[in-house]
mmCIF file of C-alpha atoms and ligand atoms in Angstrom:
data_model
loop_
_atom_site.group_PDB
_atom_site.id
_atom_site.type_symbol
_atom_site.label_atom_id
_atom_site.label_comp_id
_atom_site.label_asym_id
_atom_site.label_seq_id
_atom_site.Cartn_x
_atom_site.Cartn_y
_atom_site.Cartn_z
ATOM 1 C CA MET A 1 -33.478 -11.334 25.883
ATOM 2 C CA LYS A 2 -31.924 -10.995 22.617
ATOM 3 C CA LYS A 3 -34.802 -8.642 21.599
ATOM 4 C CA GLY A 4 -34.221 -6.626 24.612
ATOM 5 C CA SER A 5 -30.840 -6.102 24.028
ATOM 6 C CA LYS A 6 -31.561 -5.227 20.257
ATOM 7 C CA ILE A 7 -34.106 -2.448 21.500
ATOM 8 C CA PHE A 8 -31.351 -1.127 23.750
ATOM 9 C CA ASN A 9 -28.819 -0.964 20.813
ATOM 10 C CA VAL A 10 -31.129 0.990 18.623
ATOM 11 C CA LEU A 11 -31.861 3.410 21.612
ATOM 12 C CA GLY A 12 -28.159 3.754 22.051
ATOM 13 C CA LEU A 13 -27.671 4.228 18.638
ATOM 14 C CA MET A 14 -30.349 7.017 18.401
ATOM 15 C CA LEU A 15 -28.668 8.782 21.535
ATOM 16 C CA MET A 16 -25.371 8.437 19.940
ATOM 17 C CA SER A 17 -26.247 10.036 16.565
ATOM 18 C CA THR A 18 -28.143 12.765 18.507
ATOM 19 C CA LEU A 19 -24.857 13.244 20.607
ATOM 20 C CA ILE A 20 -23.012 13.288 16.939
ATOM 21 C CA VAL A 21 -25.442 15.651 15.288
ATOM 22 C CA SER A 22 -25.145 18.002 18.217
ATOM 23 C CA CYS A 23 -21.616 17.849 18.234
ATOM 24 C CA ASN A 24 -21.319 18.705 14.551
ATOM 25 C CA GLU A 25 -23.736 21.661 14.990
ATOM 26 C CA ASN A 26 -20.952 23.165 17.255
ATOM 27 C CA ILE A 27 -18.470 21.957 14.703
ATOM 28 C CA SER A 28 -19.921 23.813 11.915
ATOM 29 C CA ASN A 29 -20.381 26.951 13.853
ATOM 30 C CA ASN A 30 -16.691 26.782 14.642
ATOM 31 C CA LYS A 31 -15.865 25.888 11.038
ATOM 32 C CA ASN A 32 -13.162 28.274 10.533
ATOM 33 C CA ASP A 33 -11.183 27.406 13.589
ATOM 34 C CA GLU A 34 -11.196 23.788 12.473
ATOM 35 C CA ILE A 35 -9.886 21.469 9.577
ATOM 36 C CA LYS A 36 -11.469 18.081 9.370
ATOM 37 C CA ILE A 37 -9.916 15.558 7.309
ATOM 38 C CA GLY A 38 -11.742 12.209 6.687
ATOM 39 C CA ILE A 39 -9.698 9.242 5.676
ATOM 40 C CA THR A 40 -11.227 5.962 4.793
ATOM 41 C CA LEU A 41 -8.796 2.929 4.643
ATOM 42 C CA TYR A 42 -9.631 -0.281 2.499
ATOM 43 C CA ARG A 43 -8.469 -2.409 5.274
ATOM 44 C CA GLN A 44 -6.872 -1.192 8.462
ATOM 45 C CA ASP A 45 -5.371 -4.475 9.218
ATOM 46 C CA ASP A 46 -3.133 -4.234 6.161
ATOM 47 C CA THR A 47 0.461 -3.873 7.560
ATOM 48 C CA PHE A 48 1.540 -1.299 4.998
ATOM 49 C CA ILE A 49 -1.693 0.781 5.181
ATOM 50 C CA SER A 50 -1.593 0.936 8.807
ATOM 51 C CA SER A 51 2.168 2.134 8.617
ATOM 52 C CA ILE A 52 0.769 5.002 6.441
ATOM 53 C CA SER A 53 -1.868 5.865 8.927
ATOM 54 C CA SER A 54 0.373 5.676 11.975
ATOM 55 C CA ASN A 55 2.782 7.929 9.943
ATOM 56 C CA LEU A 56 -0.021 10.503 9.217
ATOM 57 C CA GLU A 57 -1.135 10.569 12.883
ATOM 58 C CA GLU A 58 2.586 11.262 14.116
ATOM 59 C CA ILE A 59 3.025 14.001 11.392
ATOM 60 C CA SER A 60 -0.257 15.658 12.629
ATOM 61 C CA LYS A 61 0.964 15.396 16.122
ATOM 62 C CA GLU A 62 4.171 17.245 15.322
ATOM 63 C CA ASN A 63 2.761 19.713 12.904
ATOM 64 C CA GLY A 64 -0.676 20.250 14.069
ATOM 65 C CA ASP A 65 0.248 23.176 16.183
ATOM 66 C CA ASN A 66 1.800 25.138 13.115
ATOM 67 C CA PHE A 67 -1.637 26.226 12.278
ATOM 68 C CA ASN A 68 -4.140 28.250 14.245
ATOM 69 C CA LYS A 69 -6.702 25.854 13.759
ATOM 70 C CA ASN A 70 -7.592 22.623 15.521
ATOM 71 C CA ILE A 71 -6.782 19.727 13.141
ATOM 72 C CA VAL A 72 -9.229 16.746 13.371
ATOM 73 C CA LEU A 73 -8.064 13.511 11.407
ATOM 74 C CA GLU A 74 -10.673 10.941 11.485
ATOM 75 C CA PHE A 75 -9.682 7.374 10.095
ATOM 76 C CA VAL A 76 -12.228 4.951 9.268
ATOM 77 C CA ASP A 77 -11.958 1.240 8.076
ATOM 78 C CA ALA A 78 -14.067 0.159 5.187
ATOM 79 C CA LYS A 79 -13.204 -3.627 5.720
ATOM 80 C CA ALA A 80 -12.776 -4.351 2.186
ATOM 81 C CA SER A 81 -16.418 -3.256 1.202
ATOM 82 C CA THR A 82 -17.203 -0.733 -1.284
ATOM 83 C CA ILE A 83 -20.602 -0.257 0.291
ATOM 84 C CA ASN A 84 -19.018 0.702 3.869
ATOM 85 C CA GLN A 85 -16.515 3.012 1.898
ATOM 86 C CA GLY A 86 -19.372 4.736 0.086
ATOM 87 C CA ASN A 87 -21.079 5.315 3.325
ATOM 88 C CA GLN A 88 -18.011 6.656 4.867
ATOM 89 C CA VAL A 89 -17.655 8.999 2.209
ATOM 90 C CA ASP A 90 -21.351 10.267 2.476
ATOM 91 C CA LYS A 91 -20.845 10.717 6.142
ATOM 92 C CA PHE A 92 -17.781 12.908 5.560
ATOM 93 C CA ILE A 93 -19.517 14.938 3.074
ATOM 94 C CA LYS A 94 -22.536 15.518 5.437
ATOM 95 C CA GLN A 95 -20.506 16.437 8.163
ATOM 96 C CA ASP A 96 -18.874 18.992 5.920
ATOM 97 C CA TYR A 97 -15.286 17.693 6.132
ATOM 98 C CA ASP A 98 -12.578 19.825 4.454
ATOM 99 C CA VAL A 99 -10.621 17.356 2.623
ATOM 100 C CA ILE A 100 -11.606 13.423 2.141
ATOM 101 C CA CYS A 101 -8.663 10.781 1.679
ATOM 102 C CA VAL A 102 -9.664 7.772 0.097
ATOM 103 C CA ASN A 103 -7.564 4.404 0.084
ATOM 104 C CA LEU A 104 -10.060 2.832 -2.485
ATOM 105 C CA VAL A 105 -11.434 -0.677 -1.918
ATOM 106 C CA ASP A 106 -12.108 -1.102 -5.513
ATOM 107 C CA ARG A 107 -9.835 0.977 -7.754
ATOM 108 C CA THR A 108 -11.843 0.899 -10.670
ATOM 109 C CA ALA A 109 -15.089 2.381 -8.742
ATOM 110 C CA ALA A 110 -13.884 5.879 -7.969
ATOM 111 C CA ALA A 111 -16.442 7.758 -9.982
ATOM 112 C CA THR A 112 -19.153 7.597 -7.569
ATOM 113 C CA ILE A 113 -16.964 9.023 -4.808
ATOM 114 C CA ILE A 114 -15.580 11.694 -7.267
ATOM 115 C CA ASP A 115 -18.858 12.688 -8.418
ATOM 116 C CA LYS A 116 -20.447 13.092 -4.856
ATOM 117 C CA ALA A 117 -17.425 15.128 -3.767
ATOM 118 C CA LYS A 118 -17.536 17.327 -6.607
ATOM 119 C CA SER A 119 -20.882 18.307 -6.059
ATOM 120 C CA ALA A 120 -20.216 19.165 -2.568
ATOM 121 C CA ASN A 121 -17.022 20.899 -3.456
ATOM 122 C CA ILE A 122 -14.892 18.887 -1.301
ATOM 123 C CA PRO A 123 -11.354 17.884 -2.700
ATOM 124 C CA VAL A 124 -10.338 14.226 -2.564
ATOM 125 C CA ILE A 125 -7.023 12.718 -2.180
ATOM 126 C CA PHE A 126 -6.574 9.103 -3.173
ATOM 127 C CA PHE A 127 -3.841 7.164 -2.221
ATOM 128 C CA ASN A 128 -1.945 3.764 -2.634
ATOM 129 C CA ARG A 129 -4.768 2.521 -4.844
ATOM 130 C CA GLU A 130 -4.745 4.673 -7.926
ATOM 131 C CA PRO A 131 -8.055 5.464 -9.639
ATOM 132 C CA VAL A 132 -8.099 4.918 -13.433
ATOM 133 C CA GLU A 133 -7.040 7.779 -15.625
ATOM 134 C CA GLU A 134 -10.438 8.387 -16.717
ATOM 135 C CA ASP A 135 -11.753 9.033 -13.200
ATOM 136 C CA MET A 136 -8.803 11.074 -12.323
ATOM 137 C CA ASN A 137 -9.719 13.255 -15.140
ATOM 138 C CA ARG A 138 -13.319 13.735 -13.832
ATOM 139 C CA TRP A 139 -12.650 16.796 -11.864
ATOM 140 C CA ASP A 140 -9.783 19.055 -11.056
ATOM 141 C CA LYS A 141 -9.713 18.778 -7.200
ATOM 142 C CA ILE A 142 -8.628 15.203 -7.161
ATOM 143 C CA TYR A 143 -5.097 13.944 -6.386
ATOM 144 C CA TYR A 144 -3.339 10.869 -6.044
ATOM 145 C CA VAL A 145 -0.342 9.998 -3.823
ATOM 146 C CA GLY A 146 1.289 6.508 -4.255
ATOM 147 C CA ALA A 147 4.532 4.735 -4.966
ATOM 148 C CA GLN A 148 6.503 4.443 -8.244
ATOM 149 C CA ALA A 149 5.564 0.903 -9.128
ATOM 150 C CA GLU A 150 7.816 0.397 -12.144
ATOM 151 C CA GLN A 151 10.920 1.629 -10.090
ATOM 152 C CA SER A 152 10.061 -0.950 -7.285
ATOM 153 C CA ALA A 153 10.080 -3.700 -9.680
ATOM 154 C CA ARG A 154 13.376 -2.901 -11.465
ATOM 155 C CA LEU A 155 15.056 -2.416 -8.064
ATOM 156 C CA GLN A 156 13.669 -6.076 -7.377
ATOM 157 C CA ALA A 157 15.262 -7.203 -10.315
ATOM 158 C CA ASP A 158 18.637 -5.558 -9.544
ATOM 159 C CA ILE A 159 18.592 -7.396 -6.194
ATOM 160 C CA VAL A 160 17.654 -10.759 -7.832
ATOM 161 C CA ALA A 161 20.679 -10.137 -10.746
ATOM 162 C CA GLU A 162 23.264 -9.171 -8.083
ATOM 163 C CA GLU A 163 22.633 -12.164 -5.792
ATOM 164 C CA TRP A 164 22.198 -14.443 -8.643
ATOM 165 C CA LEU A 165 25.563 -13.295 -10.169
ATOM 166 C CA SER A 166 27.266 -13.232 -6.851
ATOM 167 C CA ASN A 167 26.869 -17.264 -6.434
ATOM 168 C CA LYS A 168 25.500 -18.567 -9.705
ATOM 169 C CA ASN A 169 26.672 -22.412 -9.093
ATOM 170 C CA TYR A 170 24.667 -22.170 -5.762
ATOM 171 C CA TYR A 171 21.351 -20.614 -7.230
ATOM 172 C CA ASP A 172 21.358 -22.190 -10.748
ATOM 173 C CA LYS A 173 20.334 -25.527 -8.997
ATOM 174 C CA ASN A 174 19.578 -27.394 -12.487
ATOM 175 C CA LYS A 175 22.503 -25.759 -14.247
ATOM 176 C CA ASP A 176 20.678 -24.558 -17.361
ATOM 177 C CA GLY A 177 21.598 -20.794 -17.189
ATOM 178 C CA LYS A 178 18.179 -19.897 -16.739
ATOM 179 C CA ILE A 179 16.308 -18.635 -13.717
ATOM 180 C CA GLN A 180 13.344 -20.724 -12.691
ATOM 181 C CA TYR A 181 11.009 -18.678 -10.538
ATOM 182 C CA VAL A 182 7.674 -18.417 -8.861
ATOM 183 C CA MET A 183 5.824 -15.157 -8.460
ATOM 184 C CA ILE A 184 3.404 -14.260 -5.569
ATOM 185 C CA GLU A 185 1.197 -11.563 -6.767
ATOM 186 C CA GLY A 186 -0.817 -9.126 -4.789
ATOM 187 C CA GLU A 187 -4.388 -8.401 -4.916
ATOM 188 C CA PRO A 188 -5.620 -8.751 -8.782
ATOM 189 C CA GLY A 189 -6.222 -5.454 -10.545
ATOM 190 C CA HIS A 190 -4.131 -3.420 -7.958
ATOM 191 C CA GLN A 191 -1.805 -1.205 -10.048
ATOM 192 C CA ASP A 192 1.172 -2.256 -7.913
ATOM 193 C CA THR A 193 0.407 -6.056 -8.739
ATOM 194 C CA LEU A 194 0.265 -5.526 -12.280
ATOM 195 C CA ILE A 195 3.143 -3.304 -12.887
ATOM 196 C CA ARG A 196 5.511 -5.063 -10.095
ATOM 197 C CA THR A 197 4.693 -8.288 -11.808
ATOM 198 C CA GLU A 198 5.370 -7.387 -15.337
ATOM 199 C CA TYR A 199 8.365 -5.299 -14.720
ATOM 200 C CA CYS A 200 10.642 -7.361 -12.337
ATOM 201 C CA ILE A 201 10.454 -9.902 -15.162
ATOM 202 C CA LYS A 202 10.852 -7.358 -17.976
ATOM 203 C CA ALA A 203 14.076 -5.859 -16.273
ATOM 204 C CA LEU A 204 15.847 -8.994 -15.945
ATOM 205 C CA ASN A 205 15.268 -9.878 -19.461
ATOM 206 C CA GLU A 206 16.550 -6.677 -20.660
ATOM 207 C CA MET A 207 19.664 -7.335 -18.417
ATOM 208 C CA GLY A 208 19.926 -10.365 -20.548
ATOM 209 C CA PHE A 209 18.761 -13.164 -17.981
ATOM 210 C CA GLN A 210 16.725 -15.974 -19.181
ATOM 211 C CA LEU A 211 13.810 -16.884 -16.932
ATOM 212 C CA GLU A 212 11.385 -19.789 -16.740
ATOM 213 C CA LYS A 213 8.099 -19.255 -14.924
ATOM 214 C CA LEU A 214 7.308 -22.371 -12.769
ATOM 215 C CA ALA A 215 4.233 -20.872 -11.296
ATOM 216 C CA ASP A 216 2.212 -17.587 -10.542
ATOM 217 C CA ASP A 217 -0.517 -16.899 -8.434
ATOM 218 C CA THR A 218 -2.296 -14.248 -6.376
ATOM 219 C CA ALA A 219 -2.097 -14.159 -2.523
ATOM 220 C CA ASN A 220 -4.221 -10.818 -2.277
ATOM 221 C CA TRP A 221 -1.487 -9.111 -0.268
ATOM 222 C CA GLN A 222 -1.726 -11.738 2.444
ATOM 223 C CA SER A 223 0.872 -13.653 4.260
ATOM 224 C CA ASP A 224 -1.275 -16.890 5.118
ATOM 225 C CA GLN A 225 -2.394 -17.159 1.427
ATOM 226 C CA ALA A 226 1.200 -16.664 0.162
ATOM 227 C CA ASN A 227 2.324 -19.264 2.837
ATOM 228 C CA SER A 228 -0.219 -21.845 1.424
ATOM 229 C CA LYS A 229 0.569 -21.245 -2.060
ATOM 230 C CA MET A 230 4.257 -21.654 -1.372
ATOM 231 C CA ASN A 231 3.652 -24.951 0.443
ATOM 232 C CA GLN A 232 1.755 -26.239 -2.455
ATOM 233 C CA TRP A 233 4.482 -25.225 -5.113
ATOM 234 C CA ILE A 234 7.226 -26.731 -2.742
ATOM 235 C CA LYS A 235 5.087 -29.965 -2.883
ATOM 236 C CA GLU A 236 4.980 -29.521 -6.826
ATOM 237 C CA PHE A 237 8.281 -28.368 -7.746
ATOM 238 C CA GLY A 238 10.401 -29.740 -4.801
ATOM 239 C CA ASP A 239 13.955 -27.992 -4.778
ATOM 240 C CA ASP A 240 13.680 -26.675 -8.254
ATOM 241 C CA ILE A 241 12.633 -23.266 -7.370
ATOM 242 C CA GLU A 242 15.468 -20.594 -7.821
ATOM 243 C CA VAL A 243 13.949 -17.506 -7.223
ATOM 244 C CA VAL A 244 10.548 -16.306 -5.395
ATOM 245 C CA PHE A 245 9.319 -12.878 -6.443
ATOM 246 C CA SER A 246 6.567 -11.376 -4.357
ATOM 247 C CA ASN A 247 4.990 -8.155 -4.832
ATOM 248 C CA ASN A 248 4.955 -7.279 -1.170
ATOM 249 C CA ASP A 249 6.829 -8.173 2.057
ATOM 250 C CA VAL A 250 4.064 -9.756 4.072
ATOM 251 C CA MET A 251 3.653 -12.388 1.310
ATOM 252 C CA ALA A 252 7.503 -12.749 0.818
ATOM 253 C CA LEU A 253 7.560 -13.453 4.683
ATOM 254 C CA GLY A 254 4.695 -16.203 4.329
ATOM 255 C CA ALA A 255 6.809 -17.783 1.558
ATOM 256 C CA ILE A 256 9.859 -17.856 3.663
ATOM 257 C CA TYR A 257 8.040 -19.519 6.500
ATOM 258 C CA ALA A 258 7.014 -22.420 4.087
ATOM 259 C CA ILE A 259 10.639 -22.617 2.727
ATOM 260 C CA ASN A 260 11.929 -22.888 6.370
ATOM 261 C CA SER A 261 9.600 -25.565 7.430
ATOM 262 C CA ASN A 262 10.023 -27.697 4.603
ATOM 263 C CA SER A 263 12.614 -30.519 4.506
ATOM 264 C CA ASN A 264 12.251 -30.646 0.517
ATOM 265 C CA ILE A 265 14.336 -27.392 0.320
ATOM 266 C CA ILE A 266 17.938 -28.157 0.317
ATOM 267 C CA ARG A 267 19.110 -24.774 -1.133
ATOM 268 C CA LYS A 268 17.175 -21.648 -0.351
ATOM 269 C CA PRO A 269 16.003 -19.814 -3.143
ATOM 270 C CA ILE A 270 16.480 -16.062 -3.679
ATOM 271 C CA VAL A 271 13.533 -14.294 -2.248
ATOM 272 C CA VAL A 272 12.484 -10.625 -2.865
ATOM 273 C CA GLY A 273 9.562 -8.426 -1.550
ATOM 274 C CA VAL A 274 8.574 -4.927 -1.579
ATOM 275 C CA ASP A 275 7.550 -2.273 1.233
ATOM 276 C CA GLY A 276 10.323 -2.449 3.769
ATOM 277 C CA ILE A 277 8.352 -3.332 6.669
ATOM 278 C CA LYS A 278 10.288 -4.108 10.012
ATOM 279 C CA GLU A 279 9.820 -7.836 9.870
ATOM 280 C CA ALA A 280 11.484 -7.779 6.176
ATOM 281 C CA ILE A 281 14.312 -5.990 7.479
ATOM 282 C CA GLU A 282 14.930 -8.492 10.371
ATOM 283 C CA SER A 283 14.437 -11.393 7.874
ATOM 284 C CA ILE A 284 17.248 -9.731 5.509
ATOM 285 C CA LYS A 285 19.416 -9.552 8.571
ATOM 286 C CA ILE A 286 19.378 -13.340 9.340
ATOM 287 C CA ARG A 287 19.679 -13.852 5.535
ATOM 288 C CA ASP A 288 16.203 -15.362 5.182
ATOM 289 C CA MET A 289 14.862 -12.756 2.749
ATOM 290 C CA THR A 290 17.364 -11.717 0.085
ATOM 291 C CA GLY A 291 16.137 -8.194 -0.278
ATOM 292 C CA THR A 292 13.407 -5.645 -0.419
ATOM 293 C CA VAL A 293 12.445 -2.413 -1.877
ATOM 294 C CA ILE A 294 11.190 0.322 0.602
ATOM 295 C CA SER A 295 8.084 1.836 -0.297
ATOM 296 C CA ASP A 296 8.334 4.930 1.913
ATOM 297 C CA ALA A 297 5.033 5.014 4.055
ATOM 298 C CA ASN A 298 6.443 8.108 5.838
ATOM 299 C CA ALA A 299 6.948 10.088 2.797
ATOM 300 C CA GLN A 300 3.680 9.107 1.287
ATOM 301 C CA ALA A 301 1.757 10.171 4.612
ATOM 302 C CA GLN A 302 3.836 13.422 4.517
ATOM 303 C CA ALA A 303 2.619 13.908 0.761
ATOM 304 C CA ILE A 304 -0.882 13.315 1.540
ATOM 305 C CA TRP A 305 -0.870 15.773 4.703
ATOM 306 C CA ASP A 306 0.857 18.443 2.877
ATOM 307 C CA ILE A 307 -1.757 18.301 0.114
ATOM 308 C CA ALA A 308 -4.623 18.174 2.439
ATOM 309 C CA ILE A 309 -3.390 20.820 4.707
ATOM 310 C CA ASN A 310 -2.654 23.110 1.620
ATOM 311 C CA LEU A 311 -5.987 22.462 0.143
ATOM 312 C CA ALA A 312 -8.032 23.123 3.567
ATOM 313 C CA ASN A 313 -6.021 26.440 3.934
ATOM 314 C CA GLY A 314 -6.321 27.712 0.456
ATOM 315 C CA ILE A 315 -2.528 27.444 -0.234
ATOM 316 C CA SER A 316 -0.964 26.593 -3.602
ATOM 317 C CA LEU A 317 0.226 23.103 -4.037
ATOM 318 C CA GLU A 318 3.082 23.775 -6.093
ATOM 319 C CA ASP A 319 5.610 23.254 -3.473
ATOM 320 C CA VAL A 320 4.120 19.675 -2.940
ATOM 321 C CA ILE A 321 3.273 18.607 -6.267
ATOM 322 C CA GLY A 322 5.418 20.534 -8.650
ATOM 323 C CA SER A 323 2.697 22.585 -10.645
ATOM 324 C CA GLU A 324 -0.809 23.666 -9.818
ATOM 325 C CA ARG A 325 -2.106 21.431 -12.581
ATOM 326 C CA GLU A 326 -0.421 18.213 -11.380
ATOM 327 C CA LYS A 327 -2.492 15.659 -9.726
ATOM 328 C CA TYR A 328 0.009 12.799 -8.865
ATOM 329 C CA LYS A 329 2.619 12.712 -6.239
ATOM 330 C CA LYS A 330 4.501 9.516 -6.679
ATOM 331 C CA ILE A 331 7.246 8.507 -4.076
ATOM 332 C CA PRO A 332 10.724 6.797 -5.048
ATOM 333 C CA HIS A 333 11.814 3.676 -3.693
ATOM 334 C CA THR A 334 15.057 2.591 -2.112
ATOM 335 C CA LYS A 335 16.522 -1.080 -2.267
ATOM 336 C CA VAL A 336 17.657 -3.066 0.903
ATOM 337 C CA THR A 337 19.892 -5.896 1.049
ATOM 338 C CA ILE A 338 22.538 -7.275 3.620
ATOM 339 C CA ASP A 339 24.930 -4.892 1.879
ATOM 340 C CA ASN A 340 23.321 -1.682 2.864
ATOM 341 C CA ILE A 341 21.051 -2.807 5.649
ATOM 342 C CA ASN A 342 23.300 -1.163 8.359
ATOM 343 C CA GLU A 343 23.401 2.134 6.998
ATOM 344 C CA LEU A 344 19.519 2.070 6.475
ATOM 345 C CA SER A 345 18.764 0.908 9.822
ATOM 346 C CA ASN A 346 20.783 3.482 11.580
ATOM 347 C CA GLU A 347 19.002 6.369 9.900
HETATM 348 C C1 LIG B 1 1.678 -2.648 -0.877
HETATM 349 C C2 LIG B 1 1.073 -3.957 -0.078
HETATM 350 C C3 LIG B 1 -0.275 -3.489 0.218
HETATM 351 C C4 LIG B 1 -1.180 -2.814 -0.784
HETATM 352 C C5 LIG B 1 -2.605 -2.254 -0.390
HETATM 353 C C6 LIG B 1 0.864 -1.904 -1.830
HETATM 354 O O1 LIG B 1 1.488 -0.837 -2.498
HETATM 355 O O2 LIG B 1 2.979 -2.863 -1.401
HETATM 356 O O3 LIG B 1 1.767 -4.133 1.029
HETATM 357 O O4 LIG B 1 -1.037 -4.592 0.867
HETATM 358 O O5 LIG B 1 -0.409 -1.756 -1.328
HETATM 359 O O6 LIG B 1 -3.108 -1.526 -1.374
HETATM 360 CA CA1 LIG B 2 17.978 -22.696 -13.336
#
């Protein structure tokens, strides 16, 4: 029976690909009436990435009619596999897409994608996971849209500094004048992991704070991994943790869950994240999370859209990225704490 269903699947696939091919023939006949933008995501289930994609879809719905062309946005999920992502890019190239947007699975492996796109003369917009500079220089029709990682780290440091100084007696649990902290990192090698981890501590040092690291580990941008790390650290350090730095919000929320469900914690530490997702805003409102730094998914989606549409229509990119020769668009951040949360949520 298994064999039978396999044969059926193969037949089904053949039929489907014939349909796709014939559709494509139609599409390429009407190429001038259509703009096709292919978007491959490193993982569709990543909260922040799914927020960029839903913003892009929204922008496309609102602006699609401004052009006399049908605009097709095709999202595909690479499911954390470089091989899947390579195949998805190949397919976009074969189907003659106008622009390809890539949220890299492995940010050090952009060269193959760039070289293939270059030989097909299809521009590529990388986003959120930044290729190394050497790869960005392989061709002039490649762009990067992301956030200003150093600024997010510095704003995290500001939040910690303000909160610490507002109630030093409470937060400096061992009264040694230093900040005992743990650091929950995103995926190793991701530019936001490296830069956020380094600069939040650097910024606090520059402000004159002394810090002592109790522990530091990756939770790969994931809440459940952060939760188990935090549980482990609470077992190890008990109530000695004074600040929890997290490279993103979902991991900060995982840590807060561990803090709230652990009776070893008598005074809650300061907890800071990055992204500004809905759940983090709710957590700040009930004073669980101290603060976060908004990484503007809507502005990033808008930049991807503007660059893609201009490229597809042969319009200059100067308005979007400053100068024709510029390749980077990095969106600034805003910090959120209980002090400004109402202003921001009313926006
Ligand atoms: C975000 C994370 C996200 C990651 C994905 C980062 O900029 O802060 O929440 O998981 O990008 O690449
Ligand atoms: Ca201390």
